[in-house]
Amino acid sequence: MVNPVLLIVVPLGLAFLVPLFGLISKKTGKYFPILALLFNLLLTIKIFPQVLSEPIHVNIGGFTPPFCINLVAGPLGILLAFLIALVGLLVAIYALSYIKEKNEEKYHILYLLLLTGATGVVLTGDVFNLFVFFEILCISSYALVGYFGDKAGVESAIKYLIQGALGSGFILIGIGLLYGQFGTLNMADIASNIHSVEPISIFVPLVLMITGFGVEAAIFPLNAWLPDAHSSAPSSISAILSGIAIEVGLYAVVRIVFTVFGASSIMMFLLFLGVLTLLTGELSAFNQENIKRMLAYSSIGQIGLIVFALSIANMNGITGGLFQLISHTLGKALLFLAVGYMIVHTGSMNISSFEGMGKKMPYTSFFFTIGALSLVGLPPFIGFPSKFMIVKAAIFKQEILYTVLIILVLTATVVEAAYFFKVIQAIYFKGEAKKEKRNRAPFKVLIPLFIFAGLILIVGIYPKLITNILESSAAELISRTDYIKSLIP
Amino acid sequence: MRKLLGIILLAVIAAGIALSLEEIPFGISKTIIGDYFNKNGVEETGATNMVTSVVVSYRGFDTLGEITVLFTAAIGLGALLTGHKKREHSDKVEPSSLIVYTGCRFLFPVLMLVGTYIFIHGHLTPGGGFQGGAIVASGFLLMYLGCKGKRIKFKASKVIEVLGGLIFVGLGIAGLTMGEDFLFNFLPKGEAGELFSAGIIPIIYIGIGLKVGSELAGIIDNLIEEST
Amino acid sequence: MSFAEFLNNYMYYIGAFGLIFIGLFILLTKKNLVKVIIGLSIMDTGIYLFLIAIGYVHEGTAPIFSKPGLNAEGMVDPVPQALVLTAIVIGVAILALALTLAVKLYKHYGTLNLRKIKEQKW
């Protein structure tokens, strides 16, 4: 049996080693993320069949919980770790030729540390450890957003940093209040004692922690940093931020609300927040001129949809929410990577400068179209079964409120289709008719795009490939007593 | 207007926190894990400083995350401040006034000694890797104040920093290869109160002290380069 | 209870949250970037003080067994101190990054007034 600690420790050790190799030769830095993420990918595939039946618990330091830190590798954790490793590997291959600055080894160190922090967040079983790994994720993303050092990047980075640091402060106050009331920091321990105090005194830590993690998860009033940060970062980093960082932030919120607090009364509030986030995101994306800003607002909208699905809080809803999370990660990463090279070739981020791209960069435009159609939710791509599952879950509740909200969700989908079709129309059907010189993206860049598009197509046609994994993950979230019992017999 | 809104928001938050602070009386022990650590810490880990045994042994994974955070910030700083060229010592090394220069020359080895003492004795007395590393870095800051233009050797500080981090991760993985858990305390615990006791704890703290000292000195160096 | 008893019991909490609210107020209302960063640092200090105050036991001493016969009952809780050690280092890292970004921002814009640094349109 392999130890899931290696998922966190091996990338960390390799990240510490990179500066040493950088002293010898500057060119070896860019292969380290690929090595580390390949190892992570193979390890998660190997552990997968085992965790579907029973989660693996790892104690760090040789003591017994709650007197030590423990990792809980359940189906949800390993699924997200697999997703992080897969998307990270593909974007690292893309970045081999996309990042060409002088200091490029520092980019790769920060990139590897971001993914290590994300893997740590999804695998941990201790509240303060969650905070520490979450900070690793956040600080690397602050540095990476401002990596190019230009005017827009630095301004977005400082605004992101201040809001993120404020959120981290709130999380710490929440952890302090929790420790003061329960005397322990282990998630299962707190979860088993949570109902022994009055609800009013755990309401404040719950709200503080949702606010703190919600800054990174981009829930409605807290996402003012997102459009600036995702549009000014380098395109490979925008793909990672939109595809992994906000999903991991959302995982932290979900873990706190479902497993630690077991709060079913706050679901209604989260339901409305989700729909509000969805509407503001999609409507703001509609009249954007800058393509990356448009994709950033679309990310806000999709996160709103995932929050809505997760707050329905029955089996179908949570499975649909997790499915939508996977579909958004794959689709948005594909879109940002494709757009990255289009921007390199035209030199501008306006949609109007993409006219005629269909002939100049045929493969890249084709992959962009696949990503866009998948995000809108058309068959045979992965967006269709995920959105269908969410709609089915809401209708099964058979209450008038959910029906009204589903109509709002479908309206937002129509708006989404409108602005994506605007871009596709500009790429394919506009532009001069004279023969342009073909300007294909380099081959190394097309491989990750091809793999993403392939996965979107395959899982879209056979969603049964992953539905049983998603159902085990949803079962882990819903039945918190099983989580507690497996730790404290 | 903005100030009024701010005050109202803070009043709401204050009311909420005051409500939940009723449950946390001041001065009464309300911890389950803290009592266990105080009672059994000396036998299980061999260190006499309980805070050290919590930081390095019981919750050692958090400390690993913490040095990673500092490492990330140092690399991020290096990536953003690209104003430096390859450093040579051919810059003019001109000392400041005589009193500052002499004072710095006198204090620098004293500060190094105090910092090293603190992080080596982390398991016996208050202190530890982070505190000692910060004092070592302030010794380097004093050196920058004393002579304009003197820089630390870039390669040496990078090598020390990497070695410090690898000591920690390596000791953890050594615990794994012996069949026990990550960060298991596999060296003999010795007698409590001696310098060579508590298994891997002093070695980890030496690694952390070296890493933090050279990292903070590197951060100061980056910022001073930027301003010249 | 009387005012003196109330103050004796809750003084540390009032002090810690006072610092947190001062820091929050500075963060929300000030225009200069360096002042905002100082406000962030003040808020962090307040949070550390709050965390340590949770672990206090009346008439307790530091949890160090310097002499062989010390009693484990009269010692304060070591866990919040470990949490605060980690949190201080994380706070330092955020502060270093924020100040670097402020240096670069000044190079680009020539001013540190947050109301004027608004290049990104809606």
Short mmCIF file of C-alpha atoms in Angstrom, two decimals, chain C residues 23-81:
data_model
loop_
_atom_site.label_atom_id
_atom_site.label_comp_id
_atom_site.label_asym_id
_atom_site.label_seq_id
_atom_site.Cartn_x
_atom_site.Cartn_y
_atom_site.Cartn_z
CA GLY C 23 -6.62 47.26 11.66
CA LEU C 24 -9.87 46.50 9.81
CA PHE C 25 -10.92 50.14 9.97
CA ILE C 26 -7.59 51.26 8.47
CA LEU C 27 -7.91 48.62 5.73
CA LEU C 28 -11.39 49.77 4.81
CA THR C 29 -10.97 53.54 4.82
CA LYS C 30 -7.43 54.65 4.10
CA LYS C 31 -6.22 55.69 0.64
CA ASN C 32 -2.46 55.28 0.83
CA LEU C 33 -1.20 51.80 0.01
CA VAL C 34 1.49 51.74 2.70
CA LYS C 35 -1.11 52.70 5.32
CA VAL C 36 -3.32 49.84 4.16
CA ILE C 37 -0.41 47.42 4.50
CA ILE C 38 0.30 48.74 8.01
CA GLY C 39 -3.37 48.23 8.84
CA LEU C 40 -3.10 44.63 7.65
CA SER C 41 -0.10 44.14 9.93
CA ILE C 42 -1.94 45.63 12.93
CA MET C 43 -4.91 43.33 12.29
CA ASP C 44 -2.58 40.33 12.17
CA THR C 45 -1.01 41.32 15.49
CA GLY C 46 -4.43 41.50 17.06
CA ILE C 47 -5.27 38.01 15.79
CA TYR C 48 -2.08 36.56 17.27
CA LEU C 49 -2.85 38.14 20.62
CA PHE C 50 -6.35 36.68 20.55
CA LEU C 51 -5.05 33.19 19.77
CA ILE C 52 -2.54 33.23 22.62
CA ALA C 53 -5.09 34.61 25.07
CA ILE C 54 -7.26 31.55 24.47
CA GLY C 55 -4.64 29.24 25.86
CA TYR C 56 -4.04 30.97 29.16
CA VAL C 57 -4.63 29.19 32.45
CA HIS C 58 -4.86 31.18 35.68
CA GLU C 59 -1.55 31.19 37.58
CA GLY C 60 0.08 29.11 34.88
CA THR C 61 3.73 29.20 33.86
CA ALA C 62 5.48 28.55 30.59
CA PRO C 63 5.31 24.91 29.44
CA ILE C 64 9.03 24.17 29.86
CA PHE C 65 10.21 21.42 32.18
CA SER C 66 13.46 23.08 33.14
CA LYS C 67 13.63 21.37 36.55
CA PRO C 68 12.80 17.71 36.96
CA GLY C 69 9.99 18.08 39.45
CA LEU C 70 7.63 20.47 37.71
CA ASN C 71 3.93 19.76 37.68
CA ALA C 72 2.13 19.57 34.38
CA GLU C 73 -1.08 20.95 35.86
CA GLY C 74 0.17 24.49 36.36
CA MET C 75 1.26 25.08 32.80
CA VAL C 76 -0.42 26.99 30.04
CA ASP C 77 -1.51 25.40 26.82
CA PRO C 78 1.33 24.98 24.29
CA VAL C 79 -0.86 24.47 21.24
CA PRO C 80 -1.95 28.10 20.61
CA GLN C 81 1.67 29.16 20.89
#
